[in-house]
Amino acid sequence: MQFNFMASVRRCPGWVASGALCLALAACGAFFENDTVAESEAAQGQDSAVALLTGLSLIAGDIGGAGSVNAGIATNARFYSPAAIAADGSGNLYVADTYNFTIRKITPAGVVITLAGTAGSSGSADGTGAAARFGEIYGITTDVSGNVYVADSINHTIRQITPAGVVTTLAGTPGSLGSTDGTGAAARFNFPIGVTTDGAGNLHVVDSDNHTIRQIVIATGAVTTLAGTAGSNGSTDGTGAAARFRWPGGMVSDGAGNLYLADTANFTIRKIVIATGVVTTLAGTAASFGSADGVGAAALFYGPSGITADGLGNLYVSDINHNTIRQIVIATAVVTTLAGTAGSNGSADGTGAAAQFESPYSIAADPTGNVYVADTDNNTIRKIVPATGVVTTFAGAVERFGSADGTVAAARFLDLRGISADASGNLYAADSNNNTIRQISPAGVVTTLAGTAGVSGSADGTGAAAQFDFPYGITTDVSGNLYVADTSNHVIRKIVIATGEVTTLAGTAGSNGSTDATGAAARFWFPRSITADGAGNLFVADTSNQMIRKIVIATGVVTTLAGSAGGFGSTDATGAAAQFQNPFGITADGAGNLYVADSGNKTVRKIVIATAVVTTLAGTAGSSGNADGTGAAAQFVFPANLTADALGNVYVTEFNTHTVRKIETATGVVTTPVGVAGQKGVLLGDLPGSLTSPYGITSLDARTLALTTAQGVVKVELP
């Protein structure tokens, strides 16, 4: 497949004609020693009294979104589509972090830990803590002994987790779906999606695709069907097997012998008397959806998915399709909207209707009456005080995309890729999905240098009049110009920084190929990265052609330095005899060498410019992993982009493992100074910190890097 990611970075330029490195970084350094560091750290809830000597800090953007980071401050934690939440009697919350395949615990103090499972590793293994494996989990509950029970939906099983993190399978067999009543592994479920305890030693399970409610005796694992008939859906009130449900969702026990069910596809709230199996409809009308508050059947819901009880006679329902939280007084069936506005989605904290949610899937109440919402598509946990309707973000941080210019965290981006710096301390970034080129000044002010957000095209022009189509790579020269790999246009663009004037240096928009020629007669095919050598030449990672191209800036003459069109492979050789596989990133070291992130081969390659000799510096073609080591012993998963520093090191962004790797070019030794392999989410502070899909990277001095994530730009201060 054609990868849709970019690679290109350039360091703060200053290659003199002789090829020696001229850092010219006084201004670049000044950029990072201003109040933006303190402001960004404060925005992330971190101590900003003392500037970081090493670590990660924010340059621009508001970085949040999906991840797997644990943290001592809940808002620094990251989740990935959390879809179920439960509380215990001690005020702890338990979150089914669905797409991380983990169970997370949040203490009353706001400390987030992973109780069981390993982020990014799915399966169905029993075990302790990180050794356990889960599929996608959509239901979770606790008992009075501190055990956690989860509906491991994709695995069609019910799992038990002790307070020590020991995971066992209570009922069902992984991968075997059905509707059989039985004991333990002999029982069968079909996408169990909700689970609750009744205080009497039983679990009750919403067996969603069977349209039934199941009961499990915890002590024995015996499973029976309490209500509904497998394979028969509907909305009938009745007793036991005579009742009908339609893809029901969450369920809760009131501790008084009753269950309350969010009957999702019926748009109703149902009541089940456990002792008799009698099912009635408490609120809503089957097949009638809407947002009306009212009493009983007069109230309308639109996809009620999660439900909880506060022990004071109230139910709370997450009405997922309307992005609202509803309250039901059990005794009277009076339904009101506690928070959110029907049809309004977002992530705003606020009171009542002013608050916004994005697909809130599950909901839980703690012993003090607070309500917590798994705000699934915002990747956050929200807190509601029912007495006031005040909504705050309790854990996690929402993604904030956009195209806003401004200072530091006020700026918004949409899928940042390449990044470069000039000798005056300005940073430049390719804002790929906005189709713009953004500038970040030494004062931390973000502006749009060229292009218009949301407008794609290929027009040359000045500033907003120019158009791009998914620009990826970007580099600077010593004369005050930028060069952009305008990837989906298959061309190389030039921008005069002082004026914002954009022209096309090589290639013709909309015409792809591999032709060596001058200016518009040359052809590229999804060029993704670009670098300058300081001697008047550009080098391009021409990704889909599997080639490294050279452009003489003064004449626009394009030649092929290494590789051949369509020549997929990993061969080390000279010029056209060498082979690449989807080369994404490229950088020059100022000493006559290029380094290439050969992403499809999972290697980093070296090219001597004068001879076009290609060798493999680190990694082994076809060998995927995150192992540090020397040369061929090191492993990469998706080396995306790279930069070189003045000390003979190359830094590589690993998009899929969320890390930055360091290669000592003299020895080939590979280490991981930034990020933790497999841990997703931006966590600022001390190294290694944590990142989400870092892509662009540039070297600012011997111990300072700037890199892009999708929503922002981060500074790395190395030891």
XYZ file of C-alpha atoms in Angstrom:
719
model
C 0.000 0.000 0.000
C 1.021 3.619 -0.424
C 1.954 4.906 3.029
C 0.310 8.167 3.981
C 3.036 9.461 6.238
C 5.827 11.940 5.651
C 9.482 12.182 6.268
C 11.729 15.155 6.124
C 13.674 17.297 8.465
C 16.412 19.809 8.451
C 18.483 21.168 11.219
C 19.020 24.818 12.010
C 20.949 25.565 8.831
C 24.304 27.026 8.376
C 26.385 24.735 6.205
C 29.236 26.864 4.899
C 30.568 26.322 1.400
C 33.418 24.147 2.619
C 30.960 21.738 4.172
C 31.989 22.533 7.760
C 29.122 22.869 10.161
C 28.194 26.418 11.118
C 25.627 26.098 13.876
C 24.724 29.796 14.066
C 22.488 28.900 16.934
C 22.565 31.832 19.281
C 19.176 32.890 18.020
C 17.880 29.319 17.974
C 18.910 28.978 21.587
C 17.206 32.229 22.445
C 13.971 30.799 21.107
C 13.931 28.142 23.758
C 15.026 30.278 26.676
C 11.896 32.404 26.867
C 8.664 32.322 28.791
C 7.015 29.884 26.391
C 8.689 26.983 28.169
C 7.266 27.964 31.524
C 3.864 28.716 30.008
C 3.711 25.358 28.235
C 4.731 23.392 31.297
C 2.124 25.181 33.358
C -0.455 24.337 30.717
C 0.461 20.681 31.112
C 0.060 20.771 34.888
C 3.767 20.538 35.569
C 6.128 22.528 37.764
C 7.326 25.476 35.718
C 9.269 27.285 38.444
C 12.570 25.937 37.161
C 13.312 25.544 33.458
C 14.081 22.006 32.368
C 17.758 21.214 31.931
C 16.911 17.989 30.146
C 13.610 16.595 29.016
C 10.608 17.351 26.847
C 8.759 20.661 26.739
C 6.142 22.212 24.505
C 7.027 24.691 21.778
C 3.607 25.093 20.154
C 0.241 23.384 20.005
C -2.007 21.716 22.564
C -0.907 18.119 22.766
C -3.325 15.511 24.060
C -5.272 12.674 22.539
C -4.905 8.939 22.504
C -2.140 7.192 24.404
C -1.215 4.766 27.149
C 0.753 6.958 29.554
C 0.408 6.475 33.306
C 1.012 9.574 35.413
C 0.941 10.935 38.930
C -1.289 13.732 37.632
C -4.422 12.345 36.044
C -4.598 14.981 33.317
C -1.101 13.952 32.201
C -2.260 10.365 31.685
C -3.326 9.191 28.243
C -6.036 6.735 27.206
C -7.058 5.248 23.884
C -10.835 5.104 23.402
C -11.755 4.206 26.995
C -15.179 2.559 26.716
C -16.050 1.366 30.220
C -15.631 2.697 33.729
C -16.449 1.498 37.238
C -15.875 2.684 40.818
C -15.194 0.758 44.000
C -16.171 1.519 47.574
C -12.832 3.192 48.282
C -13.125 5.831 45.589
C -10.881 4.153 43.025
C -11.914 4.200 39.391
C -11.256 1.362 36.967
C -11.169 2.063 33.253
C -11.369 -0.375 30.379
C -8.852 1.318 28.086
C -10.345 -0.401 25.110
C -7.924 0.157 22.250
C -4.923 -0.122 24.548
C -6.226 -3.561 25.630
C -5.554 -2.698 29.262
C -7.312 -2.120 32.573
C -6.285 1.153 34.198
C -6.777 2.209 37.814
C -7.150 5.813 38.972
C -6.723 6.408 42.687
C -8.657 9.100 44.593
C -5.428 11.128 44.506
C -5.481 11.050 40.697
C -2.603 8.605 40.200
C -3.079 6.466 37.097
C -1.580 2.984 36.835
C -2.060 0.003 34.552
C -3.565 -2.816 36.592
C -3.497 -5.500 33.923
C -2.562 -5.980 30.296
C 0.075 -4.361 28.100
C -0.699 -1.383 25.876
C -0.864 -2.358 22.236
C -0.768 -6.119 22.899
C -4.100 -7.869 22.427
C -4.963 -11.495 23.164
C -6.716 -13.553 25.818
C -3.955 -14.790 28.111
C -4.532 -15.171 31.831
C -1.655 -13.987 34.015
C -0.568 -11.296 36.407
C -0.408 -7.611 35.530
C 1.372 -6.900 32.264
C 1.497 -10.627 31.408
C -2.281 -10.789 30.952
C -3.859 -10.105 27.576
C -7.289 -8.790 26.675
C -9.225 -8.048 23.527
C -11.489 -5.018 23.205
C -13.264 -4.516 26.537
C -16.624 -2.744 26.743
C -17.825 -3.621 30.237
C -16.317 -3.400 33.725
C -17.492 -3.652 37.340
C -16.166 -4.254 40.862
C -17.249 -6.249 43.918
C -16.991 -5.567 47.648
C -13.777 -7.620 47.893
C -11.878 -5.378 45.502
C -12.072 -7.688 42.497
C -12.646 -6.297 39.035
C -14.702 -8.083 36.381
C -14.578 -7.250 32.697
C -16.610 -8.191 29.676
C -13.831 -9.114 27.269
C -16.139 -8.483 24.366
C -14.067 -9.542 21.365
C -12.930 -12.698 23.167
C -16.528 -13.534 24.218
C -15.420 -14.137 27.798
C -15.827 -12.767 31.309
C -12.558 -12.125 33.125
C -11.760 -11.613 36.810
C -8.906 -9.437 38.136
C -7.869 -9.601 41.778
C -6.586 -6.520 43.645
C -3.075 -7.899 43.044
C -3.654 -7.861 39.280
C -4.061 -11.620 38.804
C -6.274 -12.226 35.773
C -8.304 -15.389 35.210
C -11.142 -16.301 32.869
C -14.321 -16.820 34.876
C -16.634 -17.926 32.082
C -16.566 -18.548 28.358
C -13.817 -19.712 26.021
C -11.751 -17.198 24.012
C -12.773 -17.102 20.372
C -15.762 -19.420 20.860
C -19.036 -17.578 20.593
C -22.511 -18.914 21.280
C -25.317 -18.795 23.828
C -24.800 -21.979 25.842
C -25.513 -21.971 29.558
C -22.913 -23.944 31.489
C -20.089 -23.670 33.955
C -16.852 -21.795 33.346
C -15.251 -22.527 29.984
C -18.316 -24.551 28.878
C -20.497 -21.443 28.773
C -20.717 -19.379 25.617
C -21.317 -15.670 25.032
C -21.681 -13.522 21.929
C -20.043 -10.121 22.419
C -20.747 -9.499 26.104
C -20.799 -5.755 26.534
C -21.978 -4.894 30.043
C -21.374 -6.423 33.455
C -22.476 -5.640 37.014
C -22.454 -7.281 40.455
C -25.542 -7.587 42.661
C -23.895 -7.775 46.099
C -25.135 -11.339 46.538
C -22.253 -13.157 44.870
C -23.525 -12.939 41.310
C -22.470 -11.214 38.143
C -24.987 -10.123 35.560
C -23.851 -9.858 31.975
C -25.348 -8.079 28.985
C -24.806 -10.620 26.212
C -25.383 -8.054 23.521
C -25.370 -9.960 20.246
C -27.475 -12.702 21.830
C -29.942 -10.024 23.054
C -29.971 -11.647 26.487
C -29.133 -11.021 30.132
C -26.977 -13.728 31.702
C -26.217 -14.494 35.345
C -22.938 -15.938 36.677
C -22.485 -17.346 40.170
C -19.021 -16.039 40.937
C -18.082 -18.836 43.325
C -18.776 -21.599 40.793
C -18.705 -19.919 37.374
C -22.188 -21.328 36.622
C -23.872 -19.350 33.841
C -27.635 -19.178 33.259
C -29.864 -16.951 31.131
C -31.949 -14.581 33.268
C -33.951 -12.789 30.574
C -34.385 -12.779 26.823
C -33.932 -15.500 24.232
C -30.737 -15.872 22.232
C -31.166 -14.841 18.623
C -34.532 -13.143 19.192
C -34.512 -9.366 19.417
C -37.345 -6.980 20.110
C -38.725 -4.759 22.859
C -41.211 -6.996 24.667
C -41.751 -6.630 28.389
C -42.238 -10.001 30.035
C -40.733 -12.615 32.291
C -37.468 -14.443 31.627
C -37.251 -15.903 28.144
C -40.413 -14.088 27.055
C -38.733 -10.685 27.336
C -37.003 -9.180 24.333
C -34.086 -6.745 24.013
C -32.302 -5.234 21.023
C -28.494 -4.983 21.253
C -28.532 -3.853 24.884
C -25.539 -1.983 26.339
C -24.647 -1.091 29.934
C -26.326 -2.430 33.052
C -26.263 -1.626 36.780
C -27.619 -3.153 39.976
C -29.351 -0.960 42.550
C -28.352 -3.268 45.412
C -32.021 -3.896 46.174
C -32.579 -6.825 43.846
C -33.113 -4.911 40.607
C -31.104 -4.406 37.442
C -31.392 -1.405 35.142
C -30.415 -1.788 31.537
C -29.584 0.643 28.744
C -31.415 -1.120 25.906
C -29.404 0.695 23.292
C -31.038 -0.123 19.966
C -34.534 0.132 21.483
C -33.724 3.633 22.839
C -35.135 2.652 26.226
C -34.201 2.011 29.849
C -35.404 -1.349 31.152
C -35.842 -2.727 34.672
C -35.274 -6.390 35.575
C -36.286 -7.911 38.905
C -33.509 -10.410 39.569
C -35.573 -12.813 41.713
C -38.336 -13.243 39.128
C -36.824 -12.227 35.796
C -39.684 -9.765 35.233
C -38.727 -7.099 32.674
C -40.453 -3.730 32.346
C -39.653 -0.476 30.553
C -38.811 2.376 32.918
C -38.244 5.199 30.426
C -38.277 5.826 26.713
C -40.334 4.326 23.921
C -39.046 1.511 21.738
C -38.178 2.606 18.183
C -38.736 6.278 19.072
C -35.522 8.212 19.405
C -34.915 11.811 20.378
C -33.734 14.045 23.189
C -36.952 14.988 24.965
C -36.949 15.092 28.740
C -40.121 13.842 30.356
C -41.706 11.103 32.408
C -41.451 7.419 31.492
C -42.458 6.735 27.899
C -42.598 10.473 27.127
C -38.840 10.775 27.525
C -36.731 9.998 24.478
C -33.164 8.695 24.154
C -30.857 8.197 21.191
C -28.505 5.314 21.838
C -28.354 4.997 25.627
C -25.167 3.016 26.190
C -23.914 3.383 29.762
C -25.858 3.427 33.016
C -25.052 3.776 36.708
C -26.863 4.275 40.025
C -25.892 6.629 42.839
C -27.537 4.750 45.733
C -29.813 7.737 46.329
C -32.575 6.687 43.984
C -31.135 8.102 40.774
C -29.856 6.585 37.568
C -27.447 8.307 35.186
C -27.334 7.376 31.516
C -24.774 8.211 28.828
C -26.851 8.952 25.721
C -24.075 8.330 23.253
C -25.558 9.525 19.972
C -26.678 12.822 21.461
C -23.486 13.291 23.506
C -25.476 13.953 26.672
C -25.724 12.629 30.213
C -29.283 12.012 31.400
C -30.633 11.621 34.950
C -33.585 9.417 35.907
C -35.342 9.503 39.252
C -36.182 5.825 39.693
C -39.283 6.320 41.839
C -40.990 8.665 39.380
C -39.269 7.835 36.038
C -38.646 11.558 35.549
C -35.880 12.051 32.978
C -33.815 15.250 32.722
C -30.605 16.173 30.908
C -27.821 16.661 33.432
C -25.003 17.709 31.097
C -24.372 18.317 27.429
C -26.678 19.472 24.660
C -28.277 17.046 22.216
C -26.496 17.166 18.871
C -23.576 19.234 20.173
C -20.299 17.361 20.331
C -16.916 18.493 21.588
C -14.787 18.452 24.720
C -15.752 21.590 26.595
C -15.840 21.624 30.373
C -18.669 23.673 31.810
C -21.981 23.537 33.623
C -24.967 21.586 32.363
C -25.795 22.293 28.734
C -22.526 24.236 28.282
C -20.463 21.072 28.668
C -19.650 18.940 25.637
C -18.815 15.263 25.153
C -17.722 13.120 22.210
C -19.375 9.684 22.164
C -19.582 9.133 25.942
C -19.904 5.371 26.155
C -19.907 4.424 29.823
C -20.632 5.998 33.184
C -20.005 5.276 36.876
C -20.860 6.822 40.249
C -18.495 6.882 43.216
C -19.490 6.500 46.905
C -19.700 10.274 47.365
C -22.171 10.778 44.535
C -19.861 12.073 41.834
C -20.413 10.736 38.338
C -17.552 9.805 36.004
C -17.907 9.414 32.257
C -15.725 7.459 29.867
C -15.718 10.105 27.138
C -14.564 7.626 24.561
C -13.791 9.626 21.449
C -12.182 12.401 23.500
C -9.883 9.814 25.138
C -10.685 11.318 28.525
C -12.462 10.642 31.800
C -14.876 13.410 32.755
C -16.253 14.194 36.212
C -19.744 15.544 36.914
C -21.014 16.887 40.224
C -24.752 16.083 39.940
C -25.824 18.741 42.440
C -24.420 21.511 40.245
C -24.035 19.914 36.815
C -20.416 21.086 36.707
C -18.324 19.022 34.285
C -14.530 18.891 34.416
C -11.880 16.727 32.769
C -10.625 14.356 35.444
C -8.064 12.309 33.513
C -6.515 12.309 30.072
C -6.256 15.123 27.540
C -8.303 15.649 24.432
C -6.847 16.047 20.948
C -7.095 19.603 19.701
C -6.664 19.963 15.977
C -7.192 23.046 13.836
C -5.409 25.767 11.939
C -5.303 28.639 14.439
C -2.353 30.986 14.549
C -1.336 32.300 17.972
C 1.086 31.737 20.799
C 2.193 28.395 22.228
C -0.833 26.344 23.334
C -3.313 28.628 21.559
C -1.983 27.532 18.169
C -3.642 24.636 16.380
C -2.270 22.281 13.741
C -3.642 19.392 11.692
C -1.140 16.609 11.159
C 2.275 18.249 11.343
C 5.050 16.476 9.453
C 8.365 18.024 8.402
C 10.177 20.649 10.447
C 13.203 22.870 9.841
C 14.871 25.909 11.399
C 16.707 28.962 10.156
C 19.696 30.804 11.614
C 17.427 33.487 13.098
C 15.703 31.074 15.451
C 12.516 30.551 13.456
C 11.015 27.109 13.025
C 9.045 26.072 9.946
C 6.641 23.132 9.817
C 4.681 21.418 7.076
C 1.086 21.369 8.369
C 0.127 18.600 6.016
C -3.625 18.191 6.419
C -4.084 21.958 6.531
C -2.058 22.245 3.299
C -0.061 25.099 4.813
C 3.466 26.011 5.874
C 3.597 27.389 9.419
C 6.249 29.580 11.038
C 7.065 29.682 14.760
C 9.004 32.779 15.771
C 11.651 32.974 18.520
C 8.939 34.617 20.666
C 6.753 31.524 20.242
C 4.223 33.120 17.891
C 2.761 30.794 15.247
C 1.744 32.245 11.890
C 0.840 30.808 8.505
C 3.598 31.621 6.018
C 2.021 30.127 2.901
C -1.133 28.339 1.839
C -4.687 28.484 3.168
C -6.026 25.966 5.659
C -8.467 23.566 4.056
C -7.626 24.605 0.502
C -5.629 22.151 -1.589
C -4.127 22.868 -4.973
C -0.884 23.649 -6.767
C -1.034 27.372 -7.465
C 2.120 29.408 -7.147
C 1.619 32.757 -5.429
C 2.383 34.741 -2.331
C 1.263 33.780 1.160
C -2.356 32.651 1.328
C -2.671 32.750 -2.467
C -0.292 29.809 -2.830
C -1.663 26.281 -2.660
C -0.212 22.925 -1.601
C -1.454 19.348 -1.590
C -0.266 17.478 1.490
C 3.192 19.011 1.893
C 5.483 16.722 3.913
C 9.161 17.584 3.774
C 10.693 20.978 4.415
C 14.217 22.375 4.558
C 15.994 25.750 4.604
C 19.035 27.158 2.877
C 21.494 29.845 3.996
C 19.921 32.445 1.696
C 16.553 32.718 3.442
C 14.570 30.240 1.382
C 12.464 27.201 2.217
C 12.058 24.164 0.014
C 9.028 21.938 0.332
C 8.346 18.396 -0.854
C 4.759 18.992 -1.981
C 4.011 15.316 -1.879
C 0.600 14.804 -3.450
C 1.417 17.340 -6.179
C 4.649 15.390 -6.968
C 6.669 18.616 -7.043
C 9.339 20.553 -5.166
C 8.360 24.104 -4.160
C 10.469 27.104 -3.160
C 9.347 29.755 -0.650
C 11.134 33.059 -0.151
C 10.748 33.493 3.595
C 10.898 37.293 3.583
C 7.981 37.651 1.160
C 6.102 34.338 1.350
C 6.428 34.004 -2.434
C 5.935 30.381 -3.563
C 7.200 28.998 -6.873
C 7.601 25.500 -8.276
C 11.270 24.579 -8.570
C 10.993 21.097 -10.109
C 8.299 18.790 -11.384
C 4.811 19.459 -12.726
C 1.790 19.295 -10.429
C -0.377 16.265 -11.083
C 2.225 14.516 -13.253
C 4.125 11.733 -11.549
C 7.071 9.790 -12.906
C 10.811 9.361 -12.538
C 12.263 11.525 -15.315
C 15.576 13.291 -14.757
C 15.384 16.709 -16.401
C 15.307 20.434 -15.675
C 12.544 22.229 -13.762
C 9.016 21.402 -14.906
C 10.237 18.613 -17.187
C 11.444 16.528 -14.239
C 9.108 14.030 -12.614
C 8.733 12.753 -9.028
C 6.346 10.274 -7.415
C 5.233 11.166 -3.903
C 8.454 12.868 -2.777
C 8.263 12.966 1.027
C 11.478 14.418 2.361
C 14.038 16.992 1.387
C 17.375 18.286 2.683
C 20.042 20.779 1.612
C 23.808 20.272 1.625
C 24.830 23.917 1.983
C 26.598 23.788 -1.370
C 23.601 24.720 -3.505
C 22.027 21.297 -3.812
C 18.848 19.663 -2.576
C 18.368 15.943 -2.056
C 14.924 14.355 -2.145
C 13.605 11.042 -0.850
C 11.431 10.207 -3.860
C 9.463 7.625 -1.955
C 7.291 5.836 -4.507
C 10.107 5.795 -7.053
C 12.439 4.163 -4.468
C 15.079 6.734 -5.412
C 17.193 9.508 -3.947
C 17.167 12.521 -6.259
C 19.499 15.543 -6.507
C 18.413 19.061 -7.519
C 20.840 21.850 -8.342
C 19.015 24.847 -6.889
C 20.473 27.434 -9.279
C 19.415 25.573 -12.436
C 16.624 23.238 -11.354
C 18.480 20.300 -12.904
C 17.246 16.998 -11.433
C 19.323 13.805 -11.462
C 19.104 10.489 -9.674
C 21.813 9.926 -7.089
C 20.876 6.409 -5.947
C 18.241 3.775 -6.572
C 16.164 3.094 -9.652
C 12.495 3.621 -10.430
C 10.432 0.694 -9.194
C 13.527 -1.097 -7.917
C 12.249 -2.270 -4.552
C 14.911 -3.927 -2.430
C 17.595 -3.450 0.187
C 20.782 -3.825 -1.825
C 23.829 -1.842 -0.756
C 25.644 -0.710 -3.898
C 26.578 2.373 -5.929
C 24.093 4.679 -7.631
C 21.353 2.968 -9.626
C 22.457 -0.473 -8.426
C 21.413 0.363 -4.858
C 17.862 -0.425 -3.801
C 15.431 1.114 -1.312
C 11.931 0.359 -0.101
C 9.799 3.430 0.587
C 12.545 5.810 1.717
C 10.820 8.474 3.789
C 13.362 10.644 5.596
C 16.617 12.186 4.451
C 19.218 14.507 5.980
C 22.738 15.765 5.221
C 25.515 15.857 7.802
C 27.584 18.703 6.341
C 30.506 16.345 5.776
C 29.441 15.004 2.391
C 27.059 12.274 3.558
C 23.335 11.693 3.397
C 21.338 9.521 5.792
C 18.067 7.938 4.698
C 15.227 6.500 6.759
C 14.538 3.485 4.550
C 11.167 2.894 6.153
C 9.986 -0.145 4.237
C 13.250 -1.943 4.938
C 13.232 -0.811 8.599
C 16.804 0.424 8.264
C 18.858 3.611 8.200
C 21.100 3.932 5.155
C 24.167 6.103 4.453
C 25.053 7.615 1.076
C 28.414 9.218 0.300
C 27.348 12.073 -1.964
C 30.575 12.255 -3.991
C 30.521 8.569 -4.946
C 26.821 7.605 -4.518
C 27.953 4.578 -2.487
C 25.056 3.295 -0.359
C 25.560 1.245 2.815
C 23.315 0.207 5.692
C 24.223 2.059 8.871
C 21.768 0.430 11.292
C 19.065 -2.199 11.297
C 18.546 -5.276 9.165
C 16.190 -5.253 6.192
C 12.946 -7.018 7.050
C 13.757 -7.348 10.752
C 11.233 -5.403 12.813
C 11.537 -4.461 16.473
C 12.703 -1.837 18.939
C 15.973 -3.392 20.078
C 18.916 -1.115 20.693
C 22.287 -2.430 19.558
C 25.113 -1.894 17.111
C 24.600 -1.784 13.367
C 22.631 -4.748 12.056
C 21.765 -5.858 15.615
C 19.569 -2.788 16.145
C 15.940 -2.922 15.076
C 13.402 -0.391 13.850
C 9.681 -0.641 13.112
C 9.032 2.459 11.028
C 11.946 4.909 10.885
C 10.183 7.983 9.564
C 12.505 10.931 9.627
C 15.975 11.905 10.764
C 18.442 14.673 11.448
C 22.190 14.924 12.068
C 23.982 16.944 14.738
C 27.455 18.464 14.894
C 28.883 15.577 16.911
C 28.389 12.802 14.384
C 25.030 11.553 15.660
C 21.867 10.896 13.698
C 18.470 11.023 15.420
C 15.575 9.037 13.963
C 11.873 9.361 14.700
C 10.153 6.004 15.087
C 6.545 6.710 14.159
C 5.003 3.409 15.256
C 6.943 2.841 18.488
C 6.618 6.497 19.592
C 10.335 6.965 20.199
C 13.392 8.868 18.996
C 16.457 6.729 18.333
C 20.069 7.921 18.367
C 22.748 6.488 16.070
C 26.439 7.210 16.630
C 27.553 7.267 13.012
C 31.171 6.363 13.793
C 30.227 3.139 15.588
C 26.651 2.375 14.479
C 25.535 2.148 18.125
C 21.782 2.715 18.441
C 20.099 3.865 21.671
C 16.652 5.234 22.593
C 16.986 8.560 24.430
C 13.397 9.753 23.987
C 10.130 7.911 24.539
C 9.324 4.373 25.613
C 8.696 1.813 22.878
C 4.984 1.017 22.655
C 3.934 3.730 25.101
C 1.771 6.275 23.348
C 0.868 9.764 24.580
C 2.810 12.968 25.128
C 4.235 13.241 28.647
C 6.414 16.294 29.121
C 9.184 16.502 31.696
C 12.209 14.339 32.382
C 13.555 12.032 29.695
C 12.702 9.590 28.330
C 9.215 11.121 28.632
C 6.598 9.897 26.233
C 5.517 10.767 22.680
C 2.718 10.062 20.256
C 3.844 9.212 16.734
C 6.753 11.656 16.411
C 7.475 12.446 12.789
C 9.515 15.472 11.832
C 12.778 16.198 13.607
C 15.520 18.802 13.359
C 18.749 19.378 15.263
C 19.063 22.812 16.809
C 22.394 22.327 18.529
C 24.485 19.462 19.869
C 21.967 18.665 22.596
C 18.690 20.213 21.451
C 16.135 18.794 19.035
C 12.750 19.993 17.844
C 10.234 17.450 16.637
C 6.659 17.324 15.443
C 3.740 15.248 16.598
C 0.381 15.470 14.863
C -0.861 18.394 16.978
C 2.239 20.239 18.073
C 5.953 20.881 18.237
C 8.062 19.584 21.126
C 11.565 20.516 22.255
C 14.006 17.824 23.418
C 16.901 18.819 25.665
C 19.352 15.918 25.684
C 21.817 15.232 28.548
